[in-house]
CSV table of C-alpha atoms in Angstrom, one decimal:
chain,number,residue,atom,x,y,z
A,419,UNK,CA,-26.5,-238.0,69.4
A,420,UNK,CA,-28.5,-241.1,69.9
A,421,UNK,CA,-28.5,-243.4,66.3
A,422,UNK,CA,-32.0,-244.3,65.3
A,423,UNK,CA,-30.8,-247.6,64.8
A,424,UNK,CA,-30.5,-250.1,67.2
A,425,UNK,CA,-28.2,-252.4,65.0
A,426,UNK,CA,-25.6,-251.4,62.6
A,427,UNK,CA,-22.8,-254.1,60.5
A,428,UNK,CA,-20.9,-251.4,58.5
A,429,UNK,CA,-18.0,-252.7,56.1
A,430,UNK,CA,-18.3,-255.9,57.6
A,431,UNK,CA,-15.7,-258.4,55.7
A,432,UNK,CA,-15.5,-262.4,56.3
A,433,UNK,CA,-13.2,-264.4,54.4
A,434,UNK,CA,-12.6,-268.2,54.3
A,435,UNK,CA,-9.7,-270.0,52.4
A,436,UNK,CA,-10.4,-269.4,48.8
A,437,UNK,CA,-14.1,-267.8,49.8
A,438,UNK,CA,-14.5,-264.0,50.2
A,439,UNK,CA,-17.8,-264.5,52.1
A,440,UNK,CA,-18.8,-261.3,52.9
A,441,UNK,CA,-17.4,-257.7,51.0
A,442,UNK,CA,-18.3,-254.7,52.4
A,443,UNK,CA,-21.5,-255.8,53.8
A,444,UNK,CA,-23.9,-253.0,55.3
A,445,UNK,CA,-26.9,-253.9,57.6
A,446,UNK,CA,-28.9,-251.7,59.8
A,447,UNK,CA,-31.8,-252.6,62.0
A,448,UNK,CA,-34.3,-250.3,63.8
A,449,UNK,CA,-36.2,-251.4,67.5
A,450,UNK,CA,-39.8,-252.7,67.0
A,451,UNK,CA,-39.1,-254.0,62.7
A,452,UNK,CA,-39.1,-256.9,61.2
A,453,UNK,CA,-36.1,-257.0,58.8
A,454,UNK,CA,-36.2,-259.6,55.8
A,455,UNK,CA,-33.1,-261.1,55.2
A,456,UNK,CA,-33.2,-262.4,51.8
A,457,UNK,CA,-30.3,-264.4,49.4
A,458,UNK,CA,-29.8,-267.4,47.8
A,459,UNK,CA,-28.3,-270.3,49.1
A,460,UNK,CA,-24.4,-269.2,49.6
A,461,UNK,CA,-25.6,-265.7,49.3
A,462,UNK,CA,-24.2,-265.1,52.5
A,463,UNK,CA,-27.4,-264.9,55.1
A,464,UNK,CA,-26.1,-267.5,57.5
A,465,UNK,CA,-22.4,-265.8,57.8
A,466,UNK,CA,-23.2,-262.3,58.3
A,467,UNK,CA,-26.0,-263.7,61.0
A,468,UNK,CA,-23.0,-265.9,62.4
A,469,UNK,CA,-20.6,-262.6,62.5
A,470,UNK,CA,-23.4,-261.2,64.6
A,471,UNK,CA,-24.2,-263.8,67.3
A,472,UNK,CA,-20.5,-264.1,67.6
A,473,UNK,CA,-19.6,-267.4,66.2
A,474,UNK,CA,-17.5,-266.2,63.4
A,475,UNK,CA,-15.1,-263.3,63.8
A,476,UNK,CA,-15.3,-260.8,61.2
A,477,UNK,CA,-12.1,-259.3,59.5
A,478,UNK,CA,-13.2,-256.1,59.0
A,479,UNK,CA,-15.5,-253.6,59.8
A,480,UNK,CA,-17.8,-252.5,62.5
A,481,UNK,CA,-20.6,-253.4,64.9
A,482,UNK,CA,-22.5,-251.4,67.1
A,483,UNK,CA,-25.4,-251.5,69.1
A,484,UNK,CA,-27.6,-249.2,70.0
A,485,UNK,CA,-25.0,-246.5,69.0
A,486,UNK,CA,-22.2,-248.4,70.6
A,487,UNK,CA,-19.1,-250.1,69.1
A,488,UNK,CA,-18.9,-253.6,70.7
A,489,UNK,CA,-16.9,-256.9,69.7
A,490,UNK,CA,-18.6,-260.2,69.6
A,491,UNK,CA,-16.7,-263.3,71.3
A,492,UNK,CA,-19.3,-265.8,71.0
A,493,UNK,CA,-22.7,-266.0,71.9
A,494,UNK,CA,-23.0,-265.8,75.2
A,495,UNK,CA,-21.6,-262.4,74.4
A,496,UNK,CA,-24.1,-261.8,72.1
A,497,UNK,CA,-27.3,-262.8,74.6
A,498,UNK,CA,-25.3,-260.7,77.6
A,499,UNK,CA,-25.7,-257.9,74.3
A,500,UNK,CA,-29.6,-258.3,73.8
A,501,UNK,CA,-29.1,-260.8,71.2
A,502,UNK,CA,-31.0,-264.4,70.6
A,503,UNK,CA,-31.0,-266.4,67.7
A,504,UNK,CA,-33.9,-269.2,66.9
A,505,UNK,CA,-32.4,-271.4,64.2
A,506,UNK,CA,-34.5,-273.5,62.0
A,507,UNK,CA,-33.5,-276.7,63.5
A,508,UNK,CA,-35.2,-276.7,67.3
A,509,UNK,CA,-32.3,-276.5,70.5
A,510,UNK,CA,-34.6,-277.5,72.9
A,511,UNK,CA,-33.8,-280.5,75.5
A,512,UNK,CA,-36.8,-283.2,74.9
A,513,UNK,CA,-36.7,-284.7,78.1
A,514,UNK,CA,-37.0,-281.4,80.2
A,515,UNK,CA,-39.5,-279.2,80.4
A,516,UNK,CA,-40.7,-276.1,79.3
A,517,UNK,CA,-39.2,-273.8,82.1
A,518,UNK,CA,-36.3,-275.6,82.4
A,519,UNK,CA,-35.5,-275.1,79.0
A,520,UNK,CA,-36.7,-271.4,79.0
A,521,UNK,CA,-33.8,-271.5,82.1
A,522,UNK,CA,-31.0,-273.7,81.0
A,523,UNK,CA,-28.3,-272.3,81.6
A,524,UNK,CA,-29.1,-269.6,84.2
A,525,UNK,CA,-31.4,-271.8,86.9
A,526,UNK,CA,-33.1,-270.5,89.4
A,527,UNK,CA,-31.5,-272.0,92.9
A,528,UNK,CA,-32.6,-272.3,96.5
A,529,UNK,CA,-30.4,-273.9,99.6
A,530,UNK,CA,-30.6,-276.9,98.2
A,531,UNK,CA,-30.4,-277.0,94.4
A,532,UNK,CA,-32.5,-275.7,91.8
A,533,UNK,CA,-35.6,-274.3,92.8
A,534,UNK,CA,-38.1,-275.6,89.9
A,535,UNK,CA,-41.0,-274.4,91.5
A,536,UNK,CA,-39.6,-270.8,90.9
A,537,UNK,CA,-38.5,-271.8,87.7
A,538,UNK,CA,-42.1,-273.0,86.7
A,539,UNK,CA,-44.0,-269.9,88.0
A,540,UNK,CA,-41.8,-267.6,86.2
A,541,UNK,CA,-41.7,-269.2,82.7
A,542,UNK,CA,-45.4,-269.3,83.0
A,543,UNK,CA,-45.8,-265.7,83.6
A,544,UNK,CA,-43.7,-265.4,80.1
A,545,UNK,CA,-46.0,-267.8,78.2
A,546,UNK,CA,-49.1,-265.9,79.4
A,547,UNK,CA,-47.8,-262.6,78.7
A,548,UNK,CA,-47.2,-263.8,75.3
A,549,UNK,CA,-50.5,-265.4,74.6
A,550,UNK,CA,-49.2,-268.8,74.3
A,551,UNK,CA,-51.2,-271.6,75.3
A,552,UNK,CA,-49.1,-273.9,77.3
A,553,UNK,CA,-48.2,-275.4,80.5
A,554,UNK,CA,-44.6,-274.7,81.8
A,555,UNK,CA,-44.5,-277.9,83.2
A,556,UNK,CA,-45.1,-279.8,80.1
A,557,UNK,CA,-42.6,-281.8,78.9
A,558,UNK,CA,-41.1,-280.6,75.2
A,559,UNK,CA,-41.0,-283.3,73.9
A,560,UNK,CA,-44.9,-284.0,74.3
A,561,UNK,CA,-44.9,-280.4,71.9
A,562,UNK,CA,-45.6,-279.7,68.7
A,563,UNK,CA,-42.5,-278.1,66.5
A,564,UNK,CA,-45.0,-275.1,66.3
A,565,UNK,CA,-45.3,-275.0,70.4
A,566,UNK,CA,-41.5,-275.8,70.4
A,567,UNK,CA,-40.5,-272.7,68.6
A,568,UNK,CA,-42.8,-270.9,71.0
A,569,UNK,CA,-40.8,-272.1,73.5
A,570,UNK,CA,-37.9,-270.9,71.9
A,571,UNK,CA,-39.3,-267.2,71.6
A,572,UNK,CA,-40.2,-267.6,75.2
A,573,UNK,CA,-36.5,-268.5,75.8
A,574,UNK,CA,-35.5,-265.4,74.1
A,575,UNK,CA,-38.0,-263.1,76.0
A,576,UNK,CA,-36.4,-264.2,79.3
A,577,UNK,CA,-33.2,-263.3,78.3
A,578,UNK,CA,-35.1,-259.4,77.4
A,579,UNK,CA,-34.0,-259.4,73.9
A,580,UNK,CA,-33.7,-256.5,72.0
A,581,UNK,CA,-32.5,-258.4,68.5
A,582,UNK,CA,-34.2,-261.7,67.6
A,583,UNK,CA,-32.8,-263.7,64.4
A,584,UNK,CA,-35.6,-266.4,63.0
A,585,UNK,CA,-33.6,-268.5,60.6
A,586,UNK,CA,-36.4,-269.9,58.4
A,587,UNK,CA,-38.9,-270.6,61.7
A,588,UNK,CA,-41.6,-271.5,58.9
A,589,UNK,CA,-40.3,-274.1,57.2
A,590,UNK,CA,-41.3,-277.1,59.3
A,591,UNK,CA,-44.7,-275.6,59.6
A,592,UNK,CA,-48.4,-276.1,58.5
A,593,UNK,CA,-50.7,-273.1,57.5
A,594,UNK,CA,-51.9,-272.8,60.7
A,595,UNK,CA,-49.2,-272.8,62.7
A,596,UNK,CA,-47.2,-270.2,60.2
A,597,UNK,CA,-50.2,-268.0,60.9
A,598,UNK,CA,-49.5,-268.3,64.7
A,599,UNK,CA,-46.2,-267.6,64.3
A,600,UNK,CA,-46.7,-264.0,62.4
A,601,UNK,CA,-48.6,-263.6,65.7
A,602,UNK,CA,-45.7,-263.9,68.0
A,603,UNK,CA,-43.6,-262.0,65.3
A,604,UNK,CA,-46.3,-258.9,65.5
A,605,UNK,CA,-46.5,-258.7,69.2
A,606,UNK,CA,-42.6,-259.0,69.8
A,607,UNK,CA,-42.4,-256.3,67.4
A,608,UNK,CA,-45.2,-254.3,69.0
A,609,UNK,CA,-42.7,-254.2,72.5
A,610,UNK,CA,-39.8,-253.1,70.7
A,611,UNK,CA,-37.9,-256.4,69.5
A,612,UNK,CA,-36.0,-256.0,66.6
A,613,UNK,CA,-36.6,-258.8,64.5
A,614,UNK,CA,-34.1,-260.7,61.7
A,615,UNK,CA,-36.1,-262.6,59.9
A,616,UNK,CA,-34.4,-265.1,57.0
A,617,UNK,CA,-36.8,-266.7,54.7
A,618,UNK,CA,-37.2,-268.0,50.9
A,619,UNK,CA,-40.6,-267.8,51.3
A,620,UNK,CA,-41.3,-263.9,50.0
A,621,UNK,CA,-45.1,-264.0,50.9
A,622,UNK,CA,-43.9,-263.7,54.2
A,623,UNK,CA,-41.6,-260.9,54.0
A,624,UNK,CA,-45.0,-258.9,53.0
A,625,UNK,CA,-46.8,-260.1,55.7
A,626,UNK,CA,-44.0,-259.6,58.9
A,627,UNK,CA,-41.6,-257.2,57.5
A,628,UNK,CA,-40.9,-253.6,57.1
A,629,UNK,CA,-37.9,-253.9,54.9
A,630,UNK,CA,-36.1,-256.3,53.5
């Protein structure tokens, strides 16, 4: 039988010398919710997150995915699993531009290197079928941190993400562009992303989130 959950951290245990970070920690996620993830500082938000995208390995417990046991080993494991993470503090290369950041790391390539122009038609297919307002061949570091966390979204999209962790993405923001994020946050949802979403800001969690 199918689970109706597309994520589930079941008895998941993380200890550090003289820090028992995580006991017995449950989490379950369902395809097409956003999921508040909410704590106070050393609560334990970050770790569990970092259990998920691979970079810590639990002691104890399970993870499966979409019904599935599986093992994290780091995360390019995690983003071969459906997995992205946008952290609060932008990843993005300045001095490159929009598609080849959406493609770093998995170029497109011709005979005789990288093939940019294919790299710039396809990221701007992504940014139009998200609604976002830029040019591909922009350079990032002429963006906005607002535009740059688009980017970032657009990044995760390419890679067809199923589970998308937002580590605070307000914080650096103004009114306006908070509002255009809960946009990006609706529509991923509305395609069947499964969205994480950390934040101390609770006024938020009413606005984006299902449960939390």
């Amino acid at each position: 039988m199918a689970s109706e959950y597309i994520l589930e951290m079941d008895h998941i245990e993380k200890t550090f010398p003289g820090v028992h970070a995580l006991s017995d920690v449950h989490f379950d996620l369902v395809a097409g919710e956003a999921h508040g993830l909410v704590g106070e500082n050393g609560a334990g938000k970050s770790t569990l997150m970092k259990v998920l995208n691979g970079i810590y390995k639990k002691d104890g417990g399970t993870i499966k995915i979409e019904g599935q046991e599986v093992q994290m080993h780091g995360i390019v494991d995690a983003m071969d699993k459906g997995i992205a993470f946008i952290h609060q503090e932008i990843s993005l290369v300045p001095y490159m531009t929009i598609a080849e950041n959406i493609f770093l790391g998995c170029e497109k390539t011709k005979a005789t290197g990288v093939d940019q122009y294919a790299m710039k038609v396809e990221a701007q297919k992504i940014l139009d079928s998200l609604d976002m307002p830029l040019d591909a061949g922009e350079y990032v570091y002429h963006l906005t941190i607002a535009q740059q966390q688009m980017v970032e979204v657009a990044k995760a999209v390419s890679k067809n993400v199923k589970i998308l962790v937002m580590d605070e993405p307000t914080a650096s923001l103004s009114l306006r562009e908070q509002e255009s994020l809960y946009e990006q946050v609706k529509m991923l949802k509305s395609r069947g992303v499964a969205i994480i979403y950390i934040s101390h800001r609770l006024e938020e969690l009413w606005i984006l989130c299902e449960r939390f």
